[in-house]
C-alpha cells in the first residue's frame, strides 16, 4: 500500500519567518514520484514540484526549497521569508508505477502567514 | 491552450436528487482522473480513464456513482440519489501517456452541497 503522512495539521507564522512543512511517505515501489501542491482558498490545486525516486538532489526555486531523503522516506518543503500570499493548504502526494496512476495525497498542512 | 475545465463550479442539490458533473481535460491528454476532497482532507482517488476505457475504480465509488468518457475526450461523473455524505469537492485531472512522470493537471473542481 502507499501512504503519505503530513503530521502538521496547521502552522502559523509571522511574515518573513522561515517555515518547513513535513512529508513522510510509504511505498513498496522502487520507482515513484513525489509532488507538492498548493491549494489557495479558491480551491484549485497548483503544482509546485515533482521529484522522482532516483533523484535525491535538493531543489531550490526562489523562496521555495525541497529536501528529499530516501533513507527517512521524507520529502520536506521549506518556504524562506514567508509572505501572506503563501497562506494556503499544502499537499504532499505520491504516485508509484506499481499502483497504477493514482495520486495518493496526504491530509494537507494549513499554513497561515500573518503580517 | 486552456487547462482542465470543470462545470458547474458549484452545485447545491437536495438529498435524493441526481447530479452530473462535466470535466474537459487538456486536449490530447489521454488520461483523465476523478478525485473527491472532503473538508480538511486531501483529495482521494475515485476513478481513471485511459482514452475511453475506465481502467480503475476506487472502493469509494459506490453503485450510486458512475463515470463515463464516451469519446475519449470529456468525462461526466453522475451521482444518483445523492446523500449528505456526498457533499465534497470533486476534482478532475488529466495527464499525457507520454509523460512518464505521471504529472496530473487539475481543474478548479466542482463543489457539491447536498442539503
CSV table of C-alpha atoms in Angstrom, one decimal:
chain,number,residue,atom,x,y,z
A,1,UNK,CA,0.0,0.0,0.0
A,2,UNK,CA,1.0,3.6,-0.4
A,3,UNK,CA,0.6,6.3,2.2
A,4,UNK,CA,1.5,9.9,2.7
A,5,UNK,CA,1.6,11.5,6.2
A,6,UNK,CA,1.7,15.2,6.8
A,7,UNK,CA,1.9,15.3,10.6
A,8,UNK,CA,1.4,19.1,10.9
A,9,UNK,CA,-2.2,19.9,10.6
A,10,UNK,CA,-1.8,23.7,10.8
A,11,UNK,CA,1.2,26.0,11.1
A,12,UNK,CA,1.0,29.8,11.9
A,13,UNK,CA,4.0,32.0,11.3
A,14,UNK,CA,4.7,35.7,11.1
A,15,UNK,CA,5.7,37.2,7.8
A,16,UNK,CA,9.4,36.8,6.9
A,17,UNK,CA,9.8,33.7,9.1
A,18,UNK,CA,11.0,30.5,7.5
A,19,UNK,CA,8.7,27.5,7.7
A,20,UNK,CA,9.2,23.8,6.9
A,21,UNK,CA,6.3,21.5,6.0
A,22,UNK,CA,7.0,17.9,6.7
A,23,UNK,CA,6.0,14.9,4.5
A,24,UNK,CA,6.7,11.2,5.1
A,25,UNK,CA,5.7,8.6,2.6
A,26,UNK,CA,5.4,4.8,2.4
A,27,UNK,CA,5.6,2.7,-0.8
A,28,UNK,CA,6.9,-0.6,-1.9
A,29,UNK,CA,7.7,0.7,-5.4
A,30,UNK,CA,11.3,1.4,-6.3
A,31,UNK,CA,10.2,3.9,-8.9
A,32,UNK,CA,7.9,6.6,-7.7
A,33,UNK,CA,7.3,10.3,-7.9
A,34,UNK,CA,6.6,12.8,-5.2
A,35,UNK,CA,4.8,16.0,-5.6
A,36,UNK,CA,3.9,19.1,-3.6
A,37,UNK,CA,0.7,21.0,-4.5
A,38,UNK,CA,-0.6,24.3,-3.1
A,39,UNK,CA,-4.4,24.9,-2.6
A,40,UNK,CA,-5.3,28.5,-2.1
A,41,UNK,CA,-8.8,29.5,-0.8
A,42,UNK,CA,-10.1,29.4,-4.4
A,43,UNK,CA,-9.7,25.6,-4.3
A,44,UNK,CA,-7.6,24.9,-7.3
A,45,UNK,CA,-4.6,22.7,-6.9
A,46,UNK,CA,-1.4,24.4,-8.0
A,47,UNK,CA,1.5,22.2,-8.9
A,48,UNK,CA,4.8,23.2,-7.1
A,49,UNK,CA,7.3,20.5,-7.7
A,50,UNK,CA,7.9,16.9,-8.8
A,51,UNK,CA,10.7,14.6,-7.8
A,52,UNK,CA,11.4,11.1,-8.9
A,53,UNK,CA,12.8,8.4,-6.6
A,54,UNK,CA,16.1,8.3,-8.3
A,55,UNK,CA,16.9,11.9,-7.9
A,56,UNK,CA,17.7,12.9,-4.4
A,57,UNK,CA,19.2,16.3,-5.2
A,58,UNK,CA,17.6,19.0,-3.2
A,59,UNK,CA,16.0,21.8,-5.2
A,60,UNK,CA,15.6,25.5,-4.7
A,61,UNK,CA,13.2,27.7,-6.6
A,62,UNK,CA,13.1,31.3,-5.4
A,63,UNK,CA,11.9,31.2,-1.8
A,64,UNK,CA,10.9,27.5,-2.0
A,65,UNK,CA,13.2,24.6,-1.4
A,66,UNK,CA,12.7,20.9,-1.1
A,67,UNK,CA,14.7,18.2,0.8
A,68,UNK,CA,14.2,14.7,-0.4
A,69,UNK,CA,15.7,11.9,1.7
A,70,UNK,CA,15.0,8.3,0.7
A,71,UNK,CA,16.7,7.0,3.9
A,72,UNK,CA,14.0,8.5,6.0
A,73,UNK,CA,11.2,8.5,3.3
A,74,UNK,CA,10.8,12.2,3.7
A,75,UNK,CA,10.2,15.0,1.2
A,76,UNK,CA,10.1,18.2,3.2
A,77,UNK,CA,9.2,21.7,1.8
A,78,UNK,CA,10.7,24.9,3.2
A,79,UNK,CA,9.5,28.4,2.5
A,80,UNK,CA,12.0,31.1,3.2
A,81,UNK,CA,10.9,34.5,4.3
A,82,UNK,CA,7.3,33.6,4.2
A,83,UNK,CA,4.7,36.1,2.8
A,84,UNK,CA,1.0,36.5,3.4
A,85,UNK,CA,0.3,35.2,-0.1
A,86,UNK,CA,1.9,31.9,0.9
A,87,UNK,CA,-1.2,31.2,3.1
A,88,UNK,CA,-2.8,28.1,1.7
A,89,UNK,CA,-3.2,24.4,2.3
A,90,UNK,CA,-0.2,22.4,1.1
A,91,UNK,CA,-0.4,18.8,0.0
A,92,UNK,CA,2.3,16.3,-0.5
A,93,UNK,CA,1.4,13.4,-2.9
A,94,UNK,CA,2.9,10.2,-4.2
A,95,UNK,CA,2.4,8.1,-7.3
A,96,UNK,CA,4.1,4.7,-7.8
A,97,UNK,CA,4.4,2.7,-11.0
A,98,UNK,CA,3.2,-0.4,-9.3
A,99,UNK,CA,0.0,1.2,-8.1
A,100,UNK,CA,-1.5,2.5,-11.3
A,101,UNK,CA,-1.5,6.1,-11.9
A,102,UNK,CA,-3.5,7.4,-9.0
A,103,UNK,CA,-2.0,10.1,-6.8
A,104,UNK,CA,-2.1,9.4,-3.1
A,105,UNK,CA,-2.3,12.6,-1.1
A,106,UNK,CA,-1.5,13.5,2.5
A,107,UNK,CA,-4.1,15.2,4.6
A,108,UNK,CA,-2.5,18.6,4.0
A,109,UNK,CA,-1.0,21.3,6.1
A,110,UNK,CA,-2.8,24.6,6.6
A,111,UNK,CA,-0.2,27.4,6.5
A,112,UNK,CA,-1.3,30.8,7.9
A,113,UNK,CA,1.2,33.6,7.4
A,114,UNK,CA,0.3,36.7,9.5
A,115,UNK,CA,1.5,40.2,8.7
B,1,UNK,CA,-4.2,26.1,-24.7
B,2,UNK,CA,-6.6,26.1,-21.8
B,3,UNK,CA,-6.2,24.0,-18.8
B,4,UNK,CA,-8.6,21.4,-17.4
B,5,UNK,CA,-12.1,22.8,-17.0
B,6,UNK,CA,-15.0,21.6,-14.9
B,7,UNK,CA,-18.7,22.5,-14.9
B,8,UNK,CA,-20.5,23.5,-12.9
B,9,UNK,CA,-18.2,25.1,-10.3
B,10,UNK,CA,-20.8,24.9,-7.6
B,11,UNK,CA,-23.9,22.7,-7.2
B,12,UNK,CA,-26.4,22.7,-4.5
B,13,UNK,CA,-28.9,19.9,-4.5
B,14,UNK,CA,-31.5,18.2,-2.3
B,15,UNK,CA,-30.9,14.8,-0.9
B,16,UNK,CA,-32.2,12.1,-3.3
B,17,UNK,CA,-31.6,14.1,-6.4
B,18,UNK,CA,-29.3,13.1,-9.2
B,19,UNK,CA,-26.4,15.3,-10.3
B,20,UNK,CA,-23.9,15.2,-13.1
B,21,UNK,CA,-20.6,17.0,-13.4
B,22,UNK,CA,-18.5,17.5,-16.5
B,23,UNK,CA,-14.8,17.6,-17.0
B,24,UNK,CA,-12.9,18.8,-20.1
B,25,UNK,CA,-9.3,17.7,-20.0
B,26,UNK,CA,-6.3,19.3,-21.7
B,27,UNK,CA,-6.7,18.5,-25.3
B,28,UNK,CA,-4.5,15.5,-26.4
B,29,UNK,CA,-4.3,14.2,-22.8
B,30,UNK,CA,-5.4,10.7,-22.9
B,31,UNK,CA,-5.6,10.0,-19.2
B,32,UNK,CA,-8.4,11.5,-17.0
B,33,UNK,CA,-8.9,11.1,-13.3
B,34,UNK,CA,-11.6,11.9,-10.8
B,35,UNK,CA,-10.9,12.7,-7.2
B,36,UNK,CA,-13.0,13.6,-4.2
B,37,UNK,CA,-12.0,16.0,-1.5
B,38,UNK,CA,-13.9,16.4,1.7
B,39,UNK,CA,-13.3,19.2,4.2
B,40,UNK,CA,-10.0,19.0,5.9
B,41,UNK,CA,-8.7,16.1,3.9
B,42,UNK,CA,-6.6,15.6,0.8
B,43,UNK,CA,-8.1,14.5,-2.5
B,44,UNK,CA,-8.9,10.8,-2.7
B,45,UNK,CA,-8.8,8.9,-6.0
B,46,UNK,CA,-12.2,7.8,-7.4
B,47,UNK,CA,-11.5,6.5,-10.9
B,48,UNK,CA,-9.4,7.0,-14.0
B,49,UNK,CA,-9.7,6.6,-17.8
B,50,UNK,CA,-7.2,6.0,-20.5
B,51,UNK,CA,-8.9,7.3,-23.6
B,52,UNK,CA,-12.5,5.9,-23.3
B,53,UNK,CA,-11.6,2.9,-21.2
B,54,UNK,CA,-12.3,3.1,-17.4
B,55,UNK,CA,-9.2,1.3,-16.1
B,56,UNK,CA,-9.6,1.6,-12.3
B,57,UNK,CA,-12.3,2.4,-9.8
B,58,UNK,CA,-11.9,3.0,-6.1
B,59,UNK,CA,-14.0,1.3,-3.5
B,60,UNK,CA,-15.1,4.8,-2.7
B,61,UNK,CA,-17.1,4.8,-5.9
B,62,UNK,CA,-20.4,3.2,-4.7
B,63,UNK,CA,-23.1,1.9,-7.0
B,64,UNK,CA,-24.7,5.4,-7.0
B,65,UNK,CA,-21.6,6.8,-8.8
B,66,UNK,CA,-21.0,6.3,-12.5
B,67,UNK,CA,-18.4,7.9,-14.7
B,68,UNK,CA,-18.1,7.9,-18.5
B,69,UNK,CA,-15.7,9.2,-21.1
B,70,UNK,CA,-17.6,8.3,-24.2
B,71,UNK,CA,-15.3,9.6,-26.9
B,72,UNK,CA,-12.1,9.7,-25.0
B,73,UNK,CA,-12.4,13.5,-24.6
B,74,UNK,CA,-14.6,15.0,-21.9
B,75,UNK,CA,-15.9,13.0,-19.0
B,76,UNK,CA,-19.0,13.0,-16.8
B,77,UNK,CA,-19.4,11.9,-13.2
B,78,UNK,CA,-23.0,11.2,-12.2
B,79,UNK,CA,-24.2,10.7,-8.6
B,80,UNK,CA,-27.6,9.2,-8.2
B,81,UNK,CA,-29.8,9.6,-5.2
B,82,UNK,CA,-27.4,12.0,-3.5
B,83,UNK,CA,-26.8,11.8,0.2
B,84,UNK,CA,-25.4,14.4,2.6
B,85,UNK,CA,-22.2,12.5,2.8
B,86,UNK,CA,-21.6,13.1,-0.9
B,87,UNK,CA,-21.0,16.8,-0.1
B,88,UNK,CA,-17.4,17.4,-1.2
B,89,UNK,CA,-15.2,19.0,-3.9
B,90,UNK,CA,-15.0,16.8,-7.0
B,91,UNK,CA,-11.7,17.3,-8.8
B,92,UNK,CA,-10.8,16.2,-12.3
B,93,UNK,CA,-7.3,15.9,-13.6
B,94,UNK,CA,-5.7,14.9,-16.8
B,95,UNK,CA,-2.3,13.7,-17.9
B,96,UNK,CA,-0.5,12.5,-21.0
B,97,UNK,CA,0.5,8.9,-21.6
B,98,UNK,CA,3.8,10.3,-23.0
B,99,UNK,CA,4.6,11.9,-19.7
B,100,UNK,CA,6.5,9.3,-17.7
B,101,UNK,CA,6.4,11.4,-14.5
B,102,UNK,CA,2.7,10.9,-14.0
B,103,UNK,CA,2.2,14.6,-13.6
B,104,UNK,CA,-1.5,15.4,-13.4
B,105,UNK,CA,-3.1,18.8,-14.2
B,106,UNK,CA,-6.1,19.6,-12.0
B,107,UNK,CA,-9.2,21.5,-12.8
B,108,UNK,CA,-10.8,24.0,-10.5
B,109,UNK,CA,-13.2,21.5,-9.1
B,110,UNK,CA,-17.0,21.2,-8.6
B,111,UNK,CA,-18.2,21.9,-5.1
B,112,UNK,CA,-21.3,19.8,-4.3
B,113,UNK,CA,-23.5,20.6,-1.4
B,114,UNK,CA,-26.3,18.2,-0.6
B,115,UNK,CA,-29.0,19.7,1.7
